[in-house]
Amino acid sequence: MAPRRLSDLPEGEVLGHLFPLFAGTKGAAPVLLGPGDDAAVLAAPSGGVVLTTDSMVRGRDWLDEWSSGHEVGRKVVAQNVADVAAMGAVPTGLLVALAADPHTELEWVLDLAAGIAAAAQDAGAPVLGGDLSSAEEGTVVVAITATGDLGGRPPVRRDGARLGDLVAVRGHLGRSGGGLQLLLAGRGRTHLDGEAGPGERAVDELCRVHRTAGRPPWEEGPRAADAGATSMIDVSDGLVRDLGRVARASGLRIELSGSALAQQAAGPLTEALGAADALRQVLSGGEEHSLAATFAPGAVPQGWQVLGECVAGEPAVLVDGQVPEVTGWDHFAG
């Protein structure tokens, strides 16, 4: 049986397949009006709404030979929910937009929607609606706008780090970037048998994290805010680049410990890549969506790993006093 494509169905029928997949997603904030009208209506319990948006483009942010629709769906949700968490907010809803070549297979779109729905349910951020549009041949763009609620907290900004604050991270570093490195080298695998060794399992784990963004620690954003985080950011473009944004916004220098970074590089990263590449990915690997924050000494929450401290000096990120050779991801760099 030939696969059904978007061009085989009227838009209303495509939406009729999609809406039931999102119907079960629930969240903390009451949805006053869900999908089906010109716009959704979501309650804002604290009176303030956090908003963020992110998108993924086929051929730029994923390749079909690497990623399923379900994996793309999980990843685009993770990107957005991590941004909400980095402000100290709880995610409350998602708006999904899809622009696709009419010859895109319907089953791929339904798989994408199922991935979005699964990640949305995990994050407690119901899908509120969105937009569906056609695009040029070969083009598929998935975009999500996420909303969040601060619960009465002030937002945790990038410009609040203070001299003497400790820099800490919650979650892993470098695994998504390591997975991308492996996939580009043709080493990624999607199925392992019972005889797979530790190195093969490490490769599989890193590739899985790259394809899905793993499971970012989004609950830790509000927890960090409650603990007094002075600044926070999600690690989307690499630790050095993202902490550099905090350093510039706050007007100070961030000194990282090489031994603390080595702890992040240990395990699957070193098993799959070797020590040198593992450390490079810890410093520069993007799309990890772990949280990095600054805290007063004694205020770092349990489960966060201290990586360094904020010191006086020109805004920069140093490792054991040295400028690292890597920088991170830039969408428009040559």
C-alpha positions as a printed Julia matrix, in Angstrom:
334×3 Matrix{Float64}:
   0.0    0.0    0.0
   1.41   3.35  -1.03
   2.08   5.75   1.84
  -0.41   8.57   2.3
   1.06  12.03   1.78
  -0.15  15.39   2.99
  -1.25  16.23  -0.54
  -3.66  13.26  -0.51
  -5.84  14.75   2.23
  -7.57  18.09   2.81
  -6.08  20.19   5.61
  -9.06  19.59   7.89
  -8.61  15.84   7.65
  -4.88  16.12   8.46
  -5.76  18.17  11.54
  -8.37  15.57  12.4
  -5.55  13.02  12.63
  -3.35  15.34  14.69
  -5.7   16.77  17.32
  -6.43  13.41  19.02
  -2.7   12.87  19.52
  -2.46  16.12  21.48
  -5.75  15.77  23.37
  -4.25  13.87  26.27
  -1.48  16.35  27.08
  -2.12  17.98  30.45
  -0.4   20.75  32.38
  -0.32  22.72  35.62
  -2.13  25.8   34.29
  -5.82  25.49  33.31
  -6.49  25.47  29.57
  -9.59  27.61  29.18
  -9.88  26.93  25.43
  -7.84  24.34  23.56
  -7.18  23.57  19.87
  -9.9   24.18  17.31
 -10.61  27.93  17.44
  -8.67  30.94  16.12
  -6.52  30.89  19.25
  -6.18  29.01  22.51
  -6.82  30.52  25.94
  -4.54  29.61  28.84
  -4.81  30.84  32.41
  -1.8   32.75  33.79
  -1.92  32.0   37.54
   0.91  34.35  38.57
  -0.03  37.15  36.19
   3.22  36.86  34.23
   3.81  34.69  31.16
   7.2   33.41  29.99
   7.39  33.01  26.2
  10.01  31.36  24.0
  10.19  29.86  20.52
  12.5   27.5   18.67
  12.43  25.69  15.35
  14.02  22.78  13.52
  14.66  22.55   9.78
  15.06  19.3    7.87
  18.55  19.01   6.46
  19.86  21.63   8.86
  18.78  20.45  12.3
  18.11  16.81  11.51
  18.52  14.27   8.7
  15.81  11.72   8.0
  18.39   8.95   7.73
  19.35   9.65  11.37
  16.15  10.74  13.05
  12.56   9.52  13.1
   9.65  11.93  13.25
   9.11  10.91  16.87
  12.69  11.85  17.77
  12.39  15.22  16.02
   9.19  15.87  17.98
  10.79  15.11  21.32
  13.8   17.26  20.51
  11.9   20.38  19.47
   9.87  20.22  22.69
  13.01  19.78  24.78
  14.61  22.86  23.22
  11.7   25.05  24.17
  10.92  23.66  27.62
  14.59  24.04  28.62
  14.4   27.75  27.76
  11.33  28.15  29.97
  13.07  26.3   32.8
  16.16  28.5   32.47
  14.01  31.5   33.44
  12.93  29.71  36.61
   9.46  29.01  35.22
   7.19  25.98  34.93
   6.13  25.14  31.34
   2.4   25.58  30.83
   1.68  25.13  27.11
   2.98  24.62  23.58
   1.94  25.99  20.19
   3.15  23.87  17.26
   3.68  25.07  13.68
   4.54  22.78  10.79
   5.44  23.88   7.27
   5.92  20.85   5.03
   6.3   19.78   1.43
   2.85  18.45   0.42
   4.53  15.17  -0.57
   5.63  14.58   3.03
   4.27  11.24   4.21
   1.35  11.54   6.6
   2.75   8.76   8.79
   5.91  10.79   9.35
   3.82  13.78  10.45
   1.78  11.59  12.81
   5.03  10.17  14.22
   6.29  13.73  14.74
   3.06  14.64  16.53
   3.3   11.55  18.73
   6.84  12.57  19.75
   5.68  16.09  20.53
   2.75  14.76  22.55
   4.94  12.37  24.55
   7.46  15.07  25.45
   4.7   17.57  26.17
   3.04  15.15  28.56
   6.35  14.51  30.32
   6.94  18.25  30.69
   3.39  18.98  31.82
   2.92  21.42  28.95
  -0.23  20.66  26.91
  -0.31  21.3   23.19
  -2.7   24.24  22.78
  -2.84  24.45  18.99
  -0.68  25.85  16.22
  -0.46  26.17  12.46
  -0.14  23.89   9.43
   1.25  25.17   6.12
   2.68  23.89   2.86
   6.3   24.5    1.87
   8.6   24.09  -1.1
   9.75  20.69  -2.31
  11.87  18.88   0.27
  11.23  21.46   2.98
   9.99  20.57   6.46
  10.14  23.12   9.29
   8.82  22.41  12.79
   8.48  25.33  15.21
   7.19  25.48  18.76
   6.29  28.43  20.94
   6.27  27.53  24.63
   4.64  29.38  27.5
   5.61  29.23  31.15
   4.53  30.53  34.53
   6.92  31.94  37.13
   4.68  31.12  40.06
   5.3   34.53  41.59
   9.09  34.29  41.25
  11.11  37.0   39.5
  12.66  35.69  36.27
  16.21  34.39  36.57
  18.13  36.42  34.0
  21.58  36.1   32.48
  22.8   39.4   33.92
  22.5   38.58  37.63
  25.73  36.68  38.33
  27.83  38.26  41.11
  31.49  38.16  42.09
  32.15  35.11  44.22
  29.16  33.16  42.9
  29.7   29.5   42.13
  28.92  28.22  38.63
  27.05  24.92  38.59
  25.37  22.65  36.07
  22.45  20.25  36.32
  22.52  17.5   33.73
  25.12  16.11  31.38
  27.39  18.06  29.05
  28.73  17.15  25.61
  26.66  14.05  24.93
  24.52  15.55  22.18
  27.57  17.08  20.5
  29.37  13.77  20.86
  26.45  12.01  19.21
  26.57  14.44  16.31
  30.3   13.81  15.92
  29.67  10.07  15.79
  26.79  10.35  13.33
  28.85  12.55  11.02
  31.56   9.89  11.14
  29.04   7.18  10.21
  29.35   5.42  13.57
  25.81   5.81  14.84
  23.66   2.71  15.38
  19.97   2.48  16.08
  19.7   -1.14  17.29
  22.0   -3.04  19.6
  22.0   -6.76  20.28
  22.79  -8.43  23.56
  26.45  -8.85  22.61
  27.14  -5.12  22.29
  30.15  -4.01  24.31
  30.44  -0.92  26.53
  31.93   1.15  23.7
  29.06   0.31  21.36
  26.52   1.07  24.07
  28.23   4.41  24.68
  28.05   5.26  20.97
  24.37   4.33  20.91
  23.65   6.44  24.0
  25.34   9.56  22.61
  23.57   9.25  19.26
  20.22   8.82  21.03
  20.82  11.97  23.06
  21.63  13.92  19.9
  18.53  12.71  18.08
  16.13  13.45  20.96
  17.98  15.91  23.27
  17.55  13.25  25.94
  15.5   14.41  28.88
  16.54  17.93  29.99
  16.2   18.61  33.74
  13.4   21.15  33.33
  12.06  20.71  36.88
  15.4   22.03  38.13
  14.84  25.54  36.75
  12.17  26.55  39.29
  14.08  24.65  41.99
  17.24  26.65  41.22
  15.24  29.89  41.29
  13.82  28.99  44.69
  17.37  28.28  45.9
  18.43  31.8   44.92
  20.07  31.3   41.52
  21.46  34.68  40.47
  21.64  33.8   36.76
  20.73  30.81  34.63
  20.92  29.61  31.02
  20.26  26.37  29.18
  23.25  24.86  27.39
  22.06  24.94  23.79
  25.12  26.26  21.92
  27.91  24.82  24.07
  29.06  25.49  27.63
  31.77  28.03  26.72
  29.5   30.03  24.41
  26.5   30.0   26.74
  28.44  30.83  29.9
  30.15  33.54  27.86
  26.73  35.12  27.43
  26.27  35.1   31.2
  29.74  36.57  31.71
  29.16  39.42  29.26
  25.65  40.18  30.55
  26.88  40.2   34.16
  30.17  41.99  33.51
  32.51  39.44  35.08
  34.8   36.52  34.3
  33.95  32.85  34.76
  36.76  30.52  35.79
  36.04  26.83  35.24
  37.86  23.91  36.83
  39.47  21.41  34.47
  39.06  18.61  37.0
  35.32  19.29  37.34
  34.95  19.28  33.56
  36.86  16.0   33.39
  34.14  14.43  35.54
  31.6   15.4   32.88
  33.84  13.93  30.17
  34.17  10.58  31.94
  31.9    7.66  31.15
  30.11   7.29  27.79
  31.79  10.35  26.24
  35.32   9.1   26.82
  34.36   5.5   26.02
  32.97   6.53  22.63
  35.26   9.42  21.65
  38.46   9.25  23.66
  39.53  11.7   26.36
  40.51  14.66  24.13
  37.34  14.74  22.02
  35.2   14.06  25.1
  36.53  17.19  26.84
  36.12  19.22  23.65
  32.45  18.22  23.49
  31.91  19.06  27.17
  33.15  22.58  26.43
  31.58  23.19  23.04
  28.92  20.57  22.27
  25.5   22.12  21.65
  21.89  20.97  21.92
  22.43  19.49  25.37
  19.78  21.64  27.1
  21.14  21.02  30.56
  20.94  24.01  32.91
  23.89  26.15  34.01
  23.4   28.65  36.84
  25.26  30.78  39.36
  24.65  30.63  43.12
  26.02  32.21  46.24
  28.4   29.85  48.08
  26.37  27.46  50.17
  23.23  27.85  48.06
  23.93  25.31  45.29
  21.06  22.79  45.3
  21.75  19.11  45.81
  22.35  17.31  42.52
  24.02  20.3   40.82
  27.73  20.0   40.02
  29.95  22.99  40.74
  32.19  23.74  37.74
  33.82  27.01  38.76
  33.27  30.52  40.06
  32.68  34.11  39.03
  35.71  36.39  39.42
  36.72  39.93  38.53
  38.12  40.57  35.08
  37.18  41.13  31.47
  34.08  39.1   30.6
  35.26  35.7   29.37
  35.21  32.0   30.17
  38.52  30.41  31.16
  39.48  26.85  32.08
  42.22  26.64  34.71
  43.16  30.2   33.78
  43.44  29.51  30.04
  41.16  30.57  27.18
  39.77  27.35  25.66
  40.37  26.75  21.97
  36.75  25.81  21.33
  33.82  28.24  21.28
  30.55  26.44  20.5
  27.77  26.58  17.93
  26.94  29.64  15.82
  24.04  29.32  13.36
  25.57  31.69  10.82
  29.31  31.08  11.19
  31.09  29.96   8.06
